[in-house]
Amino acid sequence: MPYVDAVVTGAGGFIGGHLTRALLAEGKSVRAVDRKPLTEWYQQHAGAQNLVRDVSVLDACEETVHGGVGEVYHLAADMGGMGFIENNKAACMLSVLSSTHMLMASRDAGVGRYFYASSACVYAADKQTEAAVLPLREEDAYPAMPEDGYGWEKLFSERMARHFREDYGLATRTARYHNIYGPHGTWDGGREKAPAAACRKVAIAALTGGDAIEIWGDGEQVRSFTYIDDCVAGTLRLTRSGAVEPLNIGSDQSVTINELYAAVEQIAGVRLGRRHVPGALGVRGRNSDNTRVVKELEWAPSTSLLQGLEPTYRWIHAQVKAALDGTGPRR
Ligand code: NAD
Ligand code: GDD
């Protein structure tokens, strides 16, 4: 295969689809790779070379980076929101195969830069037990006690990327994403995260005359939510920077889950009753400390929750409407 400027794994998913578009807009040649059939890709960009490959297999990784690659963005992973990762720990940990094989193939092919998509789920549980949480600094990942399953895989793969840099000279960069949301993401089916779930529930109520929605837990859990445009901008900036240690890419605007639902209701122009039900809760409080990312990249996410939820709600409302009308795919 010919040289390409960038490879994106997981390109059929949420962040990968947006990142591929941004790279193409820069005029880069892009090889977009995902194991899903092309018909299931969230976005498919005609300007990219779109390949269906399973990058848990070493041969497929070697093919993916064959011919020379400037930048590899390794986003492929079996993941989802709390409802998925709490109940699919083995599947989440199996992503270690793609993380490891992509590193090996990238080292052997001499790729220029290697980006790894890690997660705020690497942070130690004992630093996230209160809703009034102190924002998480990069050093708070240690002593290690990450999210069971998914978080351990991410922390291990971060360290693997670091050792490939130290031992083999592969120029790795790692981001710890904090709950990314936006249009063209997963909005139902069990892998969706809280922002998409809130948009879907409010849209269904708005379209069907419902008067109440369900929220997992008491809704006083705290998170920060990062808009996709900020995620993509931070990813490109970090990959091309000299920042070799993992950096948070996350909003530092923390809200309770009840406030998240209220923000979606405000955008939709409805007020709904709430039923608090049991669900996968995860940590009690999580927020991003952006001191280091500002220092290293002279950048931090800047989209407010309301600004980001507007287009997200509009897009999910359209998907829900199409599904209810029987004119669009549900996913
Ligand atoms: P996503 O589920 O929308 O996309 C991931 C894609 O990877 C899917 O299309 C899936 O088919 C593909 N994939 C999985 N295993 C594969 C394999 N073996 N070979 C080829 N393709 C494979 O997820 P996303 O939200 O776009 O997340 C992208 C990355 O960012 C993941 O590594 C994820 O763990 C990380 N991350 C995301 C968030 C978030 O809030 N979205 C937060 C922290 C970290
Ligand atoms: N998913 C979801 N769906 N969460 C809900 C819902 C709902 O309908 N209602 C309330 N919640 C609550 C969850 O119980 C949890 O306390 C909080 O909203 C946030 O849930 P998620 O958005 O699913 O996940 P998270 O923030 O705990 O973790 C996510 O972000 C990490 C990075 O910050 C996950 O997607 C991880 O995979 C990701 O790495």
Short mmCIF file of C-alpha atoms and ligand atoms in Angstrom, two decimals:
data_model
loop_
_atom_site.label_atom_id
_atom_site.label_comp_id
_atom_site.label_asym_id
_atom_site.label_seq_id
_atom_site.Cartn_x
_atom_site.Cartn_y
_atom_site.Cartn_z
CA MET A 1 0.00 0.00 0.00
CA PRO A 2 1.23 3.55 -0.67
CA TYR A 3 2.45 5.97 2.00
CA VAL A 4 -0.35 7.77 3.88
CA ASP A 5 -0.16 10.81 6.13
CA ALA A 6 -2.46 9.31 8.77
CA VAL A 7 -4.05 6.05 9.85
CA VAL A 8 -7.12 6.13 12.10
CA THR A 9 -8.20 2.87 13.77
CA GLY A 10 -11.74 2.77 15.09
CA ALA A 11 -12.62 5.15 12.24
CA GLY A 12 -16.14 3.70 11.97
CA GLY A 13 -16.85 4.84 15.52
CA PHE A 14 -17.69 8.19 17.08
CA ILE A 15 -14.36 9.96 17.64
CA GLY A 16 -12.63 8.19 14.74
CA GLY A 17 -15.24 9.44 12.27
CA HIS A 18 -14.80 13.06 13.38
CA LEU A 19 -11.01 12.77 13.48
CA THR A 20 -10.87 11.34 9.96
CA ARG A 21 -12.93 14.28 8.70
CA ALA A 22 -10.61 16.78 10.42
CA LEU A 23 -7.49 15.15 8.95
CA LEU A 24 -9.01 15.17 5.45
CA ALA A 25 -9.92 18.84 5.91
CA GLU A 26 -6.22 19.51 6.59
CA GLY A 27 -5.48 17.99 3.17
CA LYS A 28 -3.96 14.81 4.62
CA SER A 29 -4.22 11.39 3.01
CA VAL A 30 -6.02 9.11 5.47
CA ARG A 31 -6.41 5.35 5.84
CA ALA A 32 -9.52 4.74 7.96
CA VAL A 33 -9.80 1.29 9.55
CA ASP A 34 -12.56 -0.42 11.53
CA ARG A 35 -13.73 -3.99 11.98
CA LYS A 36 -17.41 -3.11 11.47
CA PRO A 37 -18.92 -3.53 8.00
CA LEU A 38 -18.84 -0.21 6.14
CA THR A 39 -22.63 0.05 6.30
CA GLU A 40 -22.37 0.32 10.10
CA TRP A 41 -19.73 3.07 10.19
CA TYR A 42 -21.09 6.17 11.93
CA GLN A 43 -19.46 8.34 9.28
CA GLN A 44 -17.79 7.24 6.07
CA HIS A 45 -15.63 9.80 4.30
CA ALA A 46 -15.24 9.32 0.57
CA GLY A 47 -11.83 11.03 0.57
CA ALA A 48 -10.31 8.40 2.87
CA GLN A 49 -9.14 4.90 2.06
CA ASN A 50 -11.72 2.95 4.09
CA LEU A 51 -10.66 -0.54 5.18
CA VAL A 52 -12.58 -3.17 7.14
CA ARG A 53 -9.91 -4.88 9.27
CA ASP A 54 -9.76 -6.32 12.79
CA VAL A 55 -6.68 -4.73 14.38
CA SER A 56 -6.62 -7.22 17.25
CA VAL A 57 -4.84 -9.41 14.67
CA LEU A 58 -1.15 -8.62 14.11
CA ASP A 59 -1.31 -9.29 10.34
CA ALA A 60 -4.12 -6.76 9.97
CA CYS A 61 -2.09 -4.17 11.92
CA GLU A 62 0.92 -4.76 9.66
CA GLU A 63 -1.28 -4.27 6.61
CA THR A 64 -2.81 -1.15 8.17
CA VAL A 65 0.56 0.60 8.54
CA HIS A 66 2.20 -0.92 5.44
CA GLY A 67 3.91 1.45 3.00
CA GLY A 68 4.78 4.04 5.61
CA VAL A 69 2.58 6.26 7.76
CA GLY A 70 3.14 9.72 9.19
CA GLU A 71 0.72 9.60 12.12
CA VAL A 72 -1.16 6.63 13.61
CA TYR A 73 -4.25 7.43 15.70
CA HIS A 74 -5.15 4.25 17.57
CA LEU A 75 -8.76 4.63 18.71
CA ALA A 76 -10.14 1.12 18.12
CA ALA A 77 -11.49 -0.38 21.35
CA ASP A 78 -14.48 -2.33 22.58
CA MET A 79 -16.02 0.31 24.81
CA GLY A 80 -19.07 2.23 25.91
CA GLY A 81 -20.63 4.07 28.82
CA MET A 82 -20.96 2.71 32.36
CA GLY A 83 -23.81 0.37 31.36
CA PHE A 84 -21.42 -1.40 28.97
CA ILE A 85 -18.05 -1.34 30.71
CA GLU A 86 -19.42 -2.50 34.07
CA ASN A 87 -20.96 -5.60 32.45
CA ASN A 88 -18.35 -6.44 29.78
CA LYS A 89 -15.01 -6.41 31.55
CA ALA A 90 -13.40 -9.27 29.60
CA ALA A 91 -14.45 -7.76 26.25
CA CYS A 92 -13.00 -4.39 27.31
CA MET A 93 -9.72 -5.97 28.40
CA LEU A 94 -9.41 -7.85 25.11
CA SER A 95 -8.71 -4.48 23.46
CA VAL A 96 -5.21 -5.04 24.82
CA LEU A 97 -4.66 -7.17 21.71
CA SER A 98 -5.27 -4.28 19.31
CA SER A 99 -3.32 -1.82 21.46
CA THR A 100 -0.34 -4.16 21.61
CA HIS A 101 -0.37 -5.31 18.00
CA MET A 102 -0.77 -1.77 16.67
CA LEU A 103 2.28 -0.72 18.70
CA MET A 104 4.35 -3.65 17.39
CA ALA A 105 3.36 -3.05 13.76
CA SER A 106 3.93 0.72 14.08
CA ARG A 107 7.37 0.19 15.59
CA ASP A 108 8.35 -2.23 12.81
CA ALA A 109 7.01 0.06 10.07
CA GLY A 110 8.78 3.10 11.52
CA VAL A 111 5.68 5.32 11.77
CA GLY A 112 6.34 8.96 12.60
CA ARG A 113 3.91 9.56 15.48
CA TYR A 114 1.67 7.18 17.42
CA PHE A 115 -1.37 8.49 19.30
CA TYR A 116 -3.13 6.35 21.91
CA ALA A 117 -6.67 7.11 23.14
CA SER A 118 -6.66 6.43 26.87
CA SER A 119 -9.36 7.37 29.36
CA ALA A 120 -10.17 9.14 32.61
CA CYS A 121 -11.11 5.61 33.73
CA VAL A 122 -7.39 5.08 34.50
CA TYR A 123 -7.65 7.35 37.55
CA ALA A 124 -7.49 5.77 40.99
CA ALA A 125 -10.89 4.97 42.51
CA ASP A 126 -10.05 6.40 45.94
CA LYS A 127 -9.66 9.89 44.42
CA GLN A 128 -13.22 9.80 43.03
CA THR A 129 -15.36 8.77 45.99
CA GLU A 130 -17.04 12.13 46.66
CA ALA A 131 -19.30 14.23 44.47
CA ALA A 132 -17.30 17.30 45.55
CA VAL A 133 -14.26 15.81 43.84
CA LEU A 134 -10.93 17.51 43.39
CA PRO A 135 -10.20 17.71 39.64
CA LEU A 136 -7.95 14.84 38.57
CA ARG A 137 -4.30 15.64 37.82
CA GLU A 138 -2.31 13.32 35.59
CA GLU A 139 -0.30 11.99 38.55
CA ASP A 140 -3.55 10.83 40.23
CA ALA A 141 -3.48 7.62 38.15
CA TYR A 142 -0.98 6.25 40.70
CA PRO A 143 -0.92 4.35 43.04
CA ALA A 144 -3.04 2.43 40.54
CA MET A 145 -6.63 1.38 41.19
CA PRO A 146 -8.38 2.18 37.91
CA GLU A 147 -11.88 1.23 36.76
CA ASP A 148 -12.15 -2.57 36.83
CA GLY A 149 -11.67 -4.17 33.40
CA TYR A 150 -11.73 -1.25 30.96
CA GLY A 151 -9.59 1.09 33.10
CA TRP A 152 -6.91 -1.54 33.75
CA GLU A 153 -6.60 -2.21 30.01
CA LYS A 154 -6.23 1.50 29.30
CA LEU A 155 -3.61 1.97 32.03
CA PHE A 156 -1.65 -1.07 30.85
CA SER A 157 -1.75 0.06 27.22
CA GLU A 158 -0.65 3.58 28.20
CA ARG A 159 2.38 2.07 29.89
CA MET A 160 3.05 -0.18 26.93
CA ALA A 161 3.05 2.89 24.66
CA ARG A 162 5.45 4.61 27.04
CA HIS A 163 7.84 1.63 27.03
CA PHE A 164 7.74 1.42 23.23
CA ARG A 165 8.83 5.05 23.22
CA GLU A 166 11.58 4.54 25.79
CA ASP A 167 12.88 1.20 24.52
CA TYR A 168 12.24 1.36 20.75
CA GLY A 169 12.06 5.08 19.99
CA LEU A 170 8.46 5.02 18.72
CA ALA A 171 7.19 8.59 19.21
CA THR A 172 4.05 7.86 21.27
CA ARG A 173 1.56 10.41 22.62
CA THR A 174 -1.32 9.58 24.96
CA ALA A 175 -4.54 11.41 25.83
CA ARG A 176 -6.86 10.63 28.71
CA TYR A 177 -10.27 11.52 27.31
CA HIS A 178 -12.98 12.65 29.71
CA ASN A 179 -16.49 11.59 28.59
CA ILE A 180 -16.66 12.84 24.98
CA TYR A 181 -20.06 13.65 23.44
CA GLY A 182 -21.49 15.10 20.24
CA PRO A 183 -23.37 14.22 17.05
CA HIS A 184 -22.64 10.94 15.21
CA GLY A 185 -21.99 9.01 18.43
CA THR A 186 -23.66 6.00 20.03
CA TRP A 187 -27.07 7.08 21.33
CA ASP A 188 -28.82 3.81 22.17
CA GLY A 189 -28.27 0.05 22.33
CA GLY A 190 -26.52 -0.05 25.71
CA ARG A 191 -23.10 1.47 24.90
CA GLU A 192 -24.27 5.09 25.05
CA LYS A 193 -22.91 7.45 27.69
CA ALA A 194 -24.92 9.79 29.90
CA PRO A 195 -25.11 12.83 27.53
CA ALA A 196 -26.46 10.75 24.63
CA ALA A 197 -28.77 8.79 26.95
CA ALA A 198 -30.18 12.06 28.36
CA CYS A 199 -30.73 13.46 24.83
CA ARG A 200 -32.44 10.24 23.71
CA LYS A 201 -34.75 10.04 26.73
CA VAL A 202 -35.76 13.70 26.52
CA ALA A 203 -36.27 13.47 22.73
CA ILE A 204 -38.49 10.39 23.10
CA ALA A 205 -40.56 12.15 25.77
CA ALA A 206 -40.79 15.32 23.65
CA LEU A 207 -41.86 13.37 20.55
CA THR A 208 -44.32 11.00 22.23
CA GLY A 209 -45.82 13.23 24.92
CA GLY A 210 -44.05 11.39 27.76
CA ASP A 211 -44.00 13.17 31.09
CA ALA A 212 -41.16 11.43 33.00
CA ILE A 213 -37.70 9.99 32.40
CA GLU A 214 -35.48 7.53 34.25
CA ILE A 215 -32.09 8.49 35.67
CA TRP A 216 -29.62 5.93 37.04
CA GLY A 217 -28.89 6.59 40.71
CA ASP A 218 -29.74 9.75 42.63
CA GLY A 219 -28.34 11.96 39.85
CA GLU A 220 -25.92 13.69 42.23
CA GLN A 221 -22.92 11.92 40.62
CA VAL A 222 -20.53 14.49 39.15
CA ARG A 223 -18.82 14.41 35.74
CA SER A 224 -17.37 16.77 33.17
CA PHE A 225 -18.36 16.30 29.52
CA THR A 226 -16.14 17.18 26.58
CA TYR A 227 -17.48 18.28 23.21
CA ILE A 228 -16.21 16.32 20.20
CA ASP A 229 -14.69 19.36 18.44
CA ASP A 230 -12.52 20.02 21.49
CA CYS A 231 -11.56 16.33 21.60
CA VAL A 232 -10.43 16.35 17.96
CA ALA A 233 -8.56 19.66 18.28
CA GLY A 234 -6.77 18.44 21.42
CA THR A 235 -5.92 15.10 19.83
CA LEU A 236 -4.23 16.72 16.82
CA ARG A 237 -2.39 19.23 18.98
CA LEU A 238 -1.16 16.61 21.44
CA THR A 239 -0.03 14.20 18.71
CA ARG A 240 2.12 16.87 17.09
CA SER A 241 3.48 18.25 20.38
CA GLY A 242 6.51 17.34 22.45
CA ALA A 243 4.33 16.18 25.38
CA VAL A 244 5.43 12.58 25.93
CA GLU A 245 3.52 11.88 29.17
CA PRO A 246 -0.27 11.24 29.15
CA LEU A 247 -2.39 14.41 29.23
CA ASN A 248 -6.03 15.00 30.16
CA ILE A 249 -8.23 15.99 27.24
CA GLY A 250 -11.34 16.94 29.15
CA SER A 251 -13.62 19.80 30.03
CA ASP A 252 -13.21 21.14 33.57
CA GLN A 253 -16.85 22.27 33.74
CA SER A 254 -18.20 19.78 36.28
CA VAL A 255 -21.94 19.15 36.65
CA THR A 256 -24.16 16.67 38.41
CA ILE A 257 -26.06 14.18 36.26
CA ASN A 258 -29.28 15.92 37.37
CA GLU A 259 -27.84 19.17 35.99
CA LEU A 260 -26.93 17.41 32.74
CA TYR A 261 -30.54 16.24 32.31
CA ALA A 262 -31.81 19.74 33.20
CA ALA A 263 -29.56 21.26 30.52
CA VAL A 264 -30.98 18.89 27.89
CA GLU A 265 -34.53 19.73 29.02
CA GLN A 266 -33.72 23.43 28.70
CA ILE A 267 -32.53 22.94 25.12
CA ALA A 268 -35.59 20.83 24.27
CA GLY A 269 -37.94 23.32 25.95
CA VAL A 270 -39.57 20.71 28.19
CA ARG A 271 -39.74 19.94 31.93
CA LEU A 272 -40.13 16.26 32.79
CA GLY A 273 -40.66 14.28 35.96
CA ARG A 274 -37.79 12.04 37.10
CA ARG A 275 -37.65 8.48 38.31
CA HIS A 276 -34.35 7.57 39.94
CA VAL A 277 -33.65 3.90 39.20
CA PRO A 278 -30.79 1.48 39.86
CA GLY A 279 -28.09 1.45 37.18
CA ALA A 280 -24.34 1.27 36.60
CA LEU A 281 -23.07 4.27 38.56
CA GLY A 282 -19.28 4.23 38.27
CA VAL A 283 -17.34 6.69 40.38
CA ARG A 284 -19.13 9.30 42.49
CA GLY A 285 -17.27 12.32 41.20
CA ARG A 286 -14.85 13.01 38.33
CA ASN A 287 -13.49 16.18 36.74
CA SER A 288 -10.44 17.13 34.70
CA ASP A 289 -7.59 19.25 36.05
CA ASN A 290 -6.27 21.10 33.01
CA THR A 291 -3.20 22.72 34.55
CA ARG A 292 -0.75 20.46 32.77
CA VAL A 293 -2.47 20.43 29.37
CA VAL A 294 -2.57 24.24 29.36
CA LYS A 295 1.13 24.36 30.24
CA GLU A 296 2.18 21.76 27.67
CA LEU A 297 -0.16 22.53 24.77
CA GLU A 298 -1.21 26.13 25.54
CA TRP A 299 -4.73 24.83 24.97
CA ALA A 300 -7.75 23.40 26.82
CA PRO A 301 -11.32 22.52 25.83
CA SER A 302 -13.46 25.65 25.59
CA THR A 303 -16.96 24.52 24.51
CA SER A 304 -19.52 24.98 27.29
CA LEU A 305 -21.94 22.15 28.08
CA LEU A 306 -24.91 24.09 26.71
CA GLN A 307 -23.03 24.99 23.51
CA GLY A 308 -22.10 21.35 22.91
CA LEU A 309 -25.44 19.84 23.90
CA GLU A 310 -27.35 22.01 21.39
CA PRO A 311 -26.09 20.27 18.21
CA THR A 312 -25.93 16.93 20.03
CA TYR A 313 -29.59 17.11 21.06
CA ARG A 314 -30.65 18.25 17.59
CA TRP A 315 -28.84 15.30 15.98
CA ILE A 316 -30.15 12.70 18.45
CA HIS A 317 -33.68 14.14 18.21
CA ALA A 318 -33.50 13.57 14.42
CA GLN A 319 -32.29 9.96 14.93
CA VAL A 320 -35.08 9.25 17.44
CA LYS A 321 -37.68 10.78 15.13
CA ALA A 322 -36.44 8.71 12.17
CA ALA A 323 -36.51 5.56 14.31
CA LEU A 324 -40.04 6.29 15.55
CA ASP A 325 -41.17 7.02 11.97
CA GLY A 326 -39.50 3.81 10.78
CA THR A 327 -37.34 5.77 8.31
CA GLY A 328 -33.92 5.50 9.92
CA PRO A 329 -31.58 2.92 11.42
CA ARG A 330 -31.60 2.46 15.18
CA ARG A 331 -28.26 1.93 16.88
P1 NAD B 1 -16.68 3.95 19.50
O1 NAD B 1 -17.16 2.68 20.13
O2 NAD B 1 -17.67 4.85 18.88
O3 NAD B 1 -15.57 3.60 18.40
C1 NAD B 1 -14.63 2.58 18.56
C2 NAD B 1 -14.54 1.83 17.24
O4 NAD B 1 -13.50 0.87 17.34
C3 NAD B 1 -15.81 1.07 16.87
O5 NAD B 1 -16.30 1.51 15.63
C4 NAD B 1 -15.37 -0.38 16.81
O6 NAD B 1 -16.01 -1.13 15.79
C5 NAD B 1 -13.89 -0.24 16.56
N1 NAD B 1 -13.13 -1.41 16.97
C6 NAD B 1 -13.18 -2.04 18.16
N2 NAD B 1 -12.32 -3.08 18.16
C7 NAD B 1 -11.73 -3.09 16.94
C8 NAD B 1 -10.77 -3.93 16.34
N3 NAD B 1 -10.24 -4.96 16.99
N4 NAD B 1 -10.38 -3.66 15.07
C9 NAD B 1 -10.91 -2.61 14.38
N5 NAD B 1 -11.84 -1.79 14.91
C10 NAD B 1 -12.24 -2.03 16.18
O7 NAD B 1 -15.84 4.70 20.62
P2 NAD B 1 -15.32 6.21 20.68
O8 NAD B 1 -16.18 6.94 21.63
O9 NAD B 1 -15.14 6.74 19.32
O10 NAD B 1 -13.90 5.99 21.38
C11 NAD B 1 -12.69 5.98 20.64
C12 NAD B 1 -11.53 5.70 21.60
O11 NAD B 1 -11.48 6.69 22.62
C13 NAD B 1 -11.61 4.34 22.31
O12 NAD B 1 -10.31 3.82 22.43
C14 NAD B 1 -12.13 4.71 23.67
O13 NAD B 1 -11.80 3.76 24.66
C15 NAD B 1 -11.48 6.06 23.89
N6 NAD B 1 -12.24 6.89 24.87
C16 NAD B 1 -13.46 7.38 24.51
C17 NAD B 1 -14.18 8.14 25.44
C18 NAD B 1 -15.53 8.70 25.13
O14 NAD B 1 -16.12 9.33 25.99
N7 NAD B 1 -16.05 8.51 23.92
C19 NAD B 1 -13.63 8.38 26.71
C20 NAD B 1 -12.39 7.85 27.03
C21 NAD B 1 -11.68 7.12 26.08
N1 GDD B 2 -24.80 5.71 30.37
C1 GDD B 2 -25.76 6.20 31.16
N2 GDD B 2 -27.07 6.10 30.78
N3 GDD B 2 -25.41 6.78 32.33
C2 GDD B 2 -26.41 7.29 33.10
C3 GDD B 2 -27.75 7.23 32.74
C4 GDD B 2 -28.11 6.58 31.52
O1 GDD B 2 -29.27 6.47 31.13
N4 GDD B 2 -28.49 7.85 33.71
C5 GDD B 2 -27.62 8.27 34.63
N5 GDD B 2 -26.35 7.91 34.28
C6 GDD B 2 -25.13 8.14 35.10
C7 GDD B 2 -24.29 6.88 35.31
O2 GDD B 2 -24.87 6.05 36.30
C8 GDD B 2 -22.97 7.51 35.75
O3 GDD B 2 -22.99 7.74 37.13
C9 GDD B 2 -22.94 8.83 34.98
O4 GDD B 2 -24.27 9.05 34.47
C10 GDD B 2 -21.98 8.85 33.81
O5 GDD B 2 -22.18 7.66 33.07
P1 GDD B 2 -21.47 7.39 31.66
O6 GDD B 2 -21.55 8.61 30.83
O7 GDD B 2 -22.06 6.14 31.11
O8 GDD B 2 -19.97 7.02 32.04
P2 GDD B 2 -18.78 7.63 32.95
O9 GDD B 2 -18.66 9.10 32.86
O10 GDD B 2 -18.88 7.06 34.32
O11 GDD B 2 -17.55 6.95 32.20
C11 GDD B 2 -17.45 7.19 30.79
O12 GDD B 2 -16.45 8.11 30.53
C12 GDD B 2 -15.14 7.62 30.63
C13 GDD B 2 -14.15 8.74 30.39
O13 GDD B 2 -14.42 9.83 31.19
C14 GDD B 2 -17.33 5.86 30.09
O14 GDD B 2 -17.74 6.02 28.74
C15 GDD B 2 -15.94 5.35 30.05
O15 GDD B 2 -15.87 4.28 29.11
C16 GDD B 2 -15.01 6.48 29.63
O16 GDD B 2 -13.70 6.03 29.57
#
